[in-house]
């Protein structure tokens, strides 16, 4: 399940394309995202060993009101769409200040889940065996998308560093595992993390703007609280 949640944690991506060699031209930008709440509904139908998953996201439509979010159940989605697979991914909170995206990132398709509107952000083909096997925490997955996550100068960022020296910047924190997790907890989050040997977590304030560009492929992992991070 963590593999799937890691894949869907950023729903503005363009999925299913190889990494590009030319610099992307970003066509869409969404600002003022830091600590903005969002939720996702994922549902799909299995076809032998393949699973087609549609990803719906509240970004730009609403802030996923808690009273409405609680009314959405896996059973109601399964019944409404004849789905054999459903994931309720949220609530989550963005940690970048702006997302820039390229490609087919704007989809007019909308659905209403128990009265909560969401946009279709992606349709993903997954290998059923890989999905069932899942993925380890603190293990990066390749995500196909073309995005630029912008973190403004003077703002804090939260990073994991692997024993190999790879740095991963938090792109969203989650209340899926810890419903009370708040942005104010992030500077001391290491106390709640089960860091593997050799891994570290730290926060720092940027002295200049940081752009995390994924030009076709992003490397994303999750910690034991389902917070998501992208490799720098």
GROMACS .gro file of C-alpha atoms in nm:
model
  232
    1UNK     CA    1   0.000   0.000   0.000
    2UNK     CA    2   0.285   0.241   0.075
    3UNK     CA    3   0.407   0.203  -0.281
    4UNK     CA    4   0.073   0.314  -0.417
    5UNK     CA    5   0.040   0.606  -0.177
    6UNK     CA    6   0.388   0.720  -0.268
    7UNK     CA    7   0.298   0.713  -0.634
    8UNK     CA    8  -0.009   0.927  -0.580
    9UNK     CA    9   0.119   1.176  -0.329
   10UNK     CA   10   0.166   1.438  -0.599
   11UNK     CA   11  -0.136   1.439  -0.826
   12UNK     CA   12  -0.026   1.708  -1.072
   13UNK     CA   13   0.218   1.479  -1.247
   14UNK     CA   14   0.215   1.346  -1.600
   15UNK     CA   15   0.225   0.969  -1.562
   16UNK     CA   16   0.355   0.696  -1.786
   17UNK     CA   17   0.628   0.879  -1.983
   18UNK     CA   18   1.001   0.826  -1.989
   19UNK     CA   19   1.240   1.090  -1.858
   20UNK     CA   20   1.295   1.378  -2.098
   21UNK     CA   21   1.639   1.498  -2.203
   22UNK     CA   22   1.536   1.856  -2.282
   23UNK     CA   23   1.445   2.118  -2.023
   24UNK     CA   24   1.070   2.117  -1.954
   25UNK     CA   25   0.853   2.417  -2.032
   26UNK     CA   26   0.616   2.447  -1.741
   27UNK     CA   27   0.265   2.539  -1.850
   28UNK     CA   28   0.071   2.553  -1.523
   29UNK     CA   29   0.152   2.696  -1.183
   30UNK     CA   30  -0.029   2.677  -0.850
   31UNK     CA   31   0.097   2.901  -0.567
   32UNK     CA   32   0.039   2.948  -0.193
   33UNK     CA   33   0.036   2.574  -0.133
   34UNK     CA   34   0.236   2.543   0.188
   35UNK     CA   35   0.031   2.367   0.457
   36UNK     CA   36  -0.271   2.351   0.226
   37UNK     CA   37  -0.485   2.048   0.294
   38UNK     CA   38  -0.588   1.805   0.022
   39UNK     CA   39  -0.723   1.453  -0.016
   40UNK     CA   40  -0.731   1.191  -0.286
   41UNK     CA   41  -0.957   0.906  -0.386
   42UNK     CA   42  -0.804   0.629  -0.595
   43UNK     CA   43  -1.008   0.353  -0.749
   44UNK     CA   44  -0.949   0.091  -1.010
   45UNK     CA   45  -1.052  -0.232  -1.171
   46UNK     CA   46  -0.829  -0.532  -1.200
   47UNK     CA   47  -0.780  -0.695  -1.538
   48UNK     CA   48  -0.590  -1.021  -1.489
   49UNK     CA   49  -0.248  -0.906  -1.360
   50UNK     CA   50  -0.298  -0.539  -1.444
   51UNK     CA   51  -0.468  -0.271  -1.239
   52UNK     CA   52  -0.586   0.058  -1.391
   53UNK     CA   53  -0.615   0.321  -1.120
   54UNK     CA   54  -0.786   0.658  -1.155
   55UNK     CA   55  -0.653   0.929  -0.924
   56UNK     CA   56  -0.891   1.204  -0.810
   57UNK     CA   57  -0.766   1.503  -0.609
   58UNK     CA   58  -0.932   1.794  -0.429
   59UNK     CA   59  -0.659   2.044  -0.525
   60UNK     CA   60  -0.813   2.363  -0.664
   61UNK     CA   61  -1.171   2.264  -0.578
   62UNK     CA   62  -1.185   2.248  -0.197
   63UNK     CA   63  -0.971   2.188   0.110
   64UNK     CA   64  -1.116   1.846   0.187
   65UNK     CA   65  -1.349   1.942   0.476
   66UNK     CA   66  -1.317   1.685   0.752
   67UNK     CA   67  -1.691   1.631   0.793
   68UNK     CA   68  -1.727   1.545   0.425
   69UNK     CA   69  -1.408   1.339   0.410
   70UNK     CA   70  -1.534   1.117   0.692
   71UNK     CA   71  -1.846   1.032   0.492
   72UNK     CA   72  -1.645   0.881   0.205
   73UNK     CA   73  -1.595   0.509   0.249
   74UNK     CA   74  -1.422   0.245   0.041
   75UNK     CA   75  -1.751   0.057   0.022
   76UNK     CA   76  -1.941   0.356  -0.121
   77UNK     CA   77  -1.675   0.411  -0.389
   78UNK     CA   78  -1.665   0.042  -0.476
   79UNK     CA   79  -2.043   0.038  -0.518
   80UNK     CA   80  -2.066   0.363  -0.715
   81UNK     CA   81  -1.791   0.279  -0.966
   82UNK     CA   82  -1.783  -0.099  -0.966
   83UNK     CA   83  -1.428  -0.078  -0.837
   84UNK     CA   84  -1.230  -0.373  -0.711
   85UNK     CA   85  -0.963  -0.152  -0.558
   86UNK     CA   86  -1.008   0.171  -0.355
   87UNK     CA   87  -0.764   0.384  -0.153
   88UNK     CA   88  -0.860   0.691   0.047
   89UNK     CA   89  -0.538   0.892   0.058
   90UNK     CA   90  -0.561   1.176   0.304
   91UNK     CA   91  -0.575   1.410   0.458
   92UNK     CA   92  -0.238   1.538   0.339
   93UNK     CA   93  -0.075   1.883   0.344
   94UNK     CA   94   0.157   2.031   0.082
   95UNK     CA   95   0.498   2.149   0.201
   96UNK     CA   96   0.620   2.334  -0.109
   97UNK     CA   97   0.513   2.691  -0.187
   98UNK     CA   98   0.439   2.640  -0.556
   99UNK     CA   99   0.398   2.358  -0.806
  100UNK     CA  100   0.479   2.412  -1.173
  101UNK     CA  101   0.377   2.139  -1.414
  102UNK     CA  102   0.419   2.050  -1.779
  103UNK     CA  103   0.234   1.816  -2.012
  104UNK     CA  104  -0.124   1.703  -1.987
  105UNK     CA  105  -0.171   1.814  -1.628
  106UNK     CA  106  -0.509   1.981  -1.653
  107UNK     CA  107  -0.800   1.742  -1.682
  108UNK     CA  108  -1.157   1.879  -1.685
  109UNK     CA  109  -1.307   1.551  -1.563
  110UNK     CA  110  -1.465   1.581  -1.219
  111UNK     CA  111  -1.641   1.339  -0.991
  112UNK     CA  112  -1.831   1.389  -0.666
  113UNK     CA  113  -1.755   1.156  -0.376
  114UNK     CA  114  -2.023   1.192  -0.108
  115UNK     CA  115  -2.066   1.550  -0.222
  116UNK     CA  116  -1.693   1.633  -0.232
  117UNK     CA  117  -1.575   1.734  -0.580
  118UNK     CA  118  -1.241   1.610  -0.711
  119UNK     CA  119  -1.057   1.641  -1.040
  120UNK     CA  120  -0.921   1.341  -1.227
  121UNK     CA  121  -0.545   1.394  -1.213
  122UNK     CA  122  -0.410   1.071  -1.356
  123UNK     CA  123  -0.486   0.722  -1.480
  124UNK     CA  124  -0.212   0.479  -1.390
  125UNK     CA  125  -0.149   0.125  -1.506
  126UNK     CA  126   0.001  -0.084  -1.227
  127UNK     CA  127   0.141  -0.432  -1.227
  128UNK     CA  128  -0.084  -0.618  -0.985
  129UNK     CA  129   0.193  -0.839  -0.847
  130UNK     CA  130   0.412  -0.537  -0.769
  131UNK     CA  131   0.119  -0.355  -0.612
  132UNK     CA  132   0.035  -0.650  -0.390
  133UNK     CA  133   0.396  -0.684  -0.281
  134UNK     CA  134   0.406  -0.319  -0.181
  135UNK     CA  135   0.719  -0.123  -0.106
  136UNK     CA  136   0.940  -0.070   0.196
  137UNK     CA  137   0.940   0.255   0.389
  138UNK     CA  138   1.237   0.480   0.320
  139UNK     CA  139   1.276   0.311  -0.020
  140UNK     CA  140   1.251   0.537  -0.329
  141UNK     CA  141   1.007   0.466  -0.609
  142UNK     CA  142   1.030   0.601  -0.963
  143UNK     CA  143   0.736   0.829  -1.039
  144UNK     CA  144   0.674   0.946  -1.396
  145UNK     CA  145   0.592   1.317  -1.393
  146UNK     CA  146   0.722   1.654  -1.507
  147UNK     CA  147   0.702   1.906  -1.225
  148UNK     CA  148   0.892   2.175  -1.042
  149UNK     CA  149   0.837   2.201  -0.667
  150UNK     CA  150   0.933   2.551  -0.555
  151UNK     CA  151   1.035   2.626  -0.195
  152UNK     CA  152   1.078   2.998  -0.125
  153UNK     CA  153   1.385   3.155   0.032
  154UNK     CA  154   1.339   3.215   0.404
  155UNK     CA  155   1.106   2.917   0.451
  156UNK     CA  156   1.187   2.592   0.631
  157UNK     CA  157   1.229   2.259   0.455
  158UNK     CA  158   1.247   1.912   0.608
  159UNK     CA  159   1.492   1.660   0.471
  160UNK     CA  160   1.582   1.296   0.501
  161UNK     CA  161   1.935   1.194   0.410
  162UNK     CA  162   2.026   0.837   0.320
  163UNK     CA  163   2.353   0.664   0.415
  164UNK     CA  164   2.460   0.711   0.052
  165UNK     CA  165   2.420   1.088   0.088
  166UNK     CA  166   2.097   1.127  -0.113
  167UNK     CA  167   1.874   1.406   0.022
  168UNK     CA  168   1.494   1.386   0.010
  169UNK     CA  169   1.282   1.697   0.071
  170UNK     CA  170   0.936   1.662   0.225
  171UNK     CA  171   0.665   1.731  -0.034
  172UNK     CA  172   0.367   1.655   0.190
  173UNK     CA  173   0.298   1.550   0.544
  174UNK     CA  174   0.016   1.314   0.625
  175UNK     CA  175  -0.243   1.259   0.895
  176UNK     CA  176  -0.312   0.904   0.779
  177UNK     CA  177  -0.097   0.734   1.046
  178UNK     CA  178  -0.095   1.014   1.305
  179UNK     CA  179  -0.422   1.210   1.278
  180UNK     CA  180  -0.282   1.483   1.504
  181UNK     CA  181   0.036   1.553   1.308
  182UNK     CA  182   0.073   1.926   1.237
  183UNK     CA  183   0.328   2.146   1.064
  184UNK     CA  184   0.447   2.266   1.405
  185UNK     CA  185   0.559   1.907   1.478
  186UNK     CA  186   0.788   1.885   1.176
  187UNK     CA  187   1.104   2.045   1.321
  188UNK     CA  188   1.119   1.768   1.584
  189UNK     CA  189   0.968   1.493   1.371
  190UNK     CA  190   1.274   1.272   1.417
  191UNK     CA  191   1.132   1.180   1.758
  192UNK     CA  192   0.837   1.011   1.582
  193UNK     CA  193   1.030   0.857   1.295
  194UNK     CA  194   1.169   0.506   1.289
  195UNK     CA  195   1.480   0.594   1.089
  196UNK     CA  196   1.675   0.305   0.940
  197UNK     CA  197   2.041   0.276   1.031
  198UNK     CA  198   2.244   0.555   0.876
  199UNK     CA  199   1.945   0.777   0.790
  200UNK     CA  200   1.907   1.128   0.933
  201UNK     CA  201   1.628   1.386   0.947
  202UNK     CA  202   1.676   1.759   0.983
  203UNK     CA  203   1.509   2.092   0.918
  204UNK     CA  204   1.671   2.408   0.785
  205UNK     CA  205   1.570   2.749   0.659
  206UNK     CA  206   1.649   2.820   0.294
  207UNK     CA  207   1.880   3.112   0.220
  208UNK     CA  208   1.775   3.096  -0.144
  209UNK     CA  209   1.486   2.953  -0.345
  210UNK     CA  210   1.493   2.578  -0.400
  211UNK     CA  211   1.354   2.417  -0.713
  212UNK     CA  212   1.305   2.041  -0.724
  213UNK     CA  213   1.262   1.963  -1.092
  214UNK     CA  214   1.141   1.621  -1.205
  215UNK     CA  215   1.199   1.608  -1.580
  216UNK     CA  216   1.006   1.290  -1.656
  217UNK     CA  217   1.095   1.092  -1.344
  218UNK     CA  218   1.084   1.180  -0.975
  219UNK     CA  219   1.224   0.963  -0.698
  220UNK     CA  220   0.979   0.962  -0.409
  221UNK     CA  221   0.978   0.777  -0.078
  222UNK     CA  222   0.769   0.769   0.238
  223UNK     CA  223   0.862   0.749   0.603
  224UNK     CA  224   0.681   0.538   0.863
  225UNK     CA  225   0.416   0.811   0.906
  226UNK     CA  226   0.329   0.816   0.532
  227UNK     CA  227   0.489   1.158   0.483
  228UNK     CA  228   0.627   1.188   0.130
  229UNK     CA  229   0.965   1.317   0.013
  230UNK     CA  230   1.124   1.380  -0.326
  231UNK     CA  231   1.493   1.333  -0.395
  232UNK     CA  232   1.689   1.650  -0.465
   0.00000   0.00000   0.00000
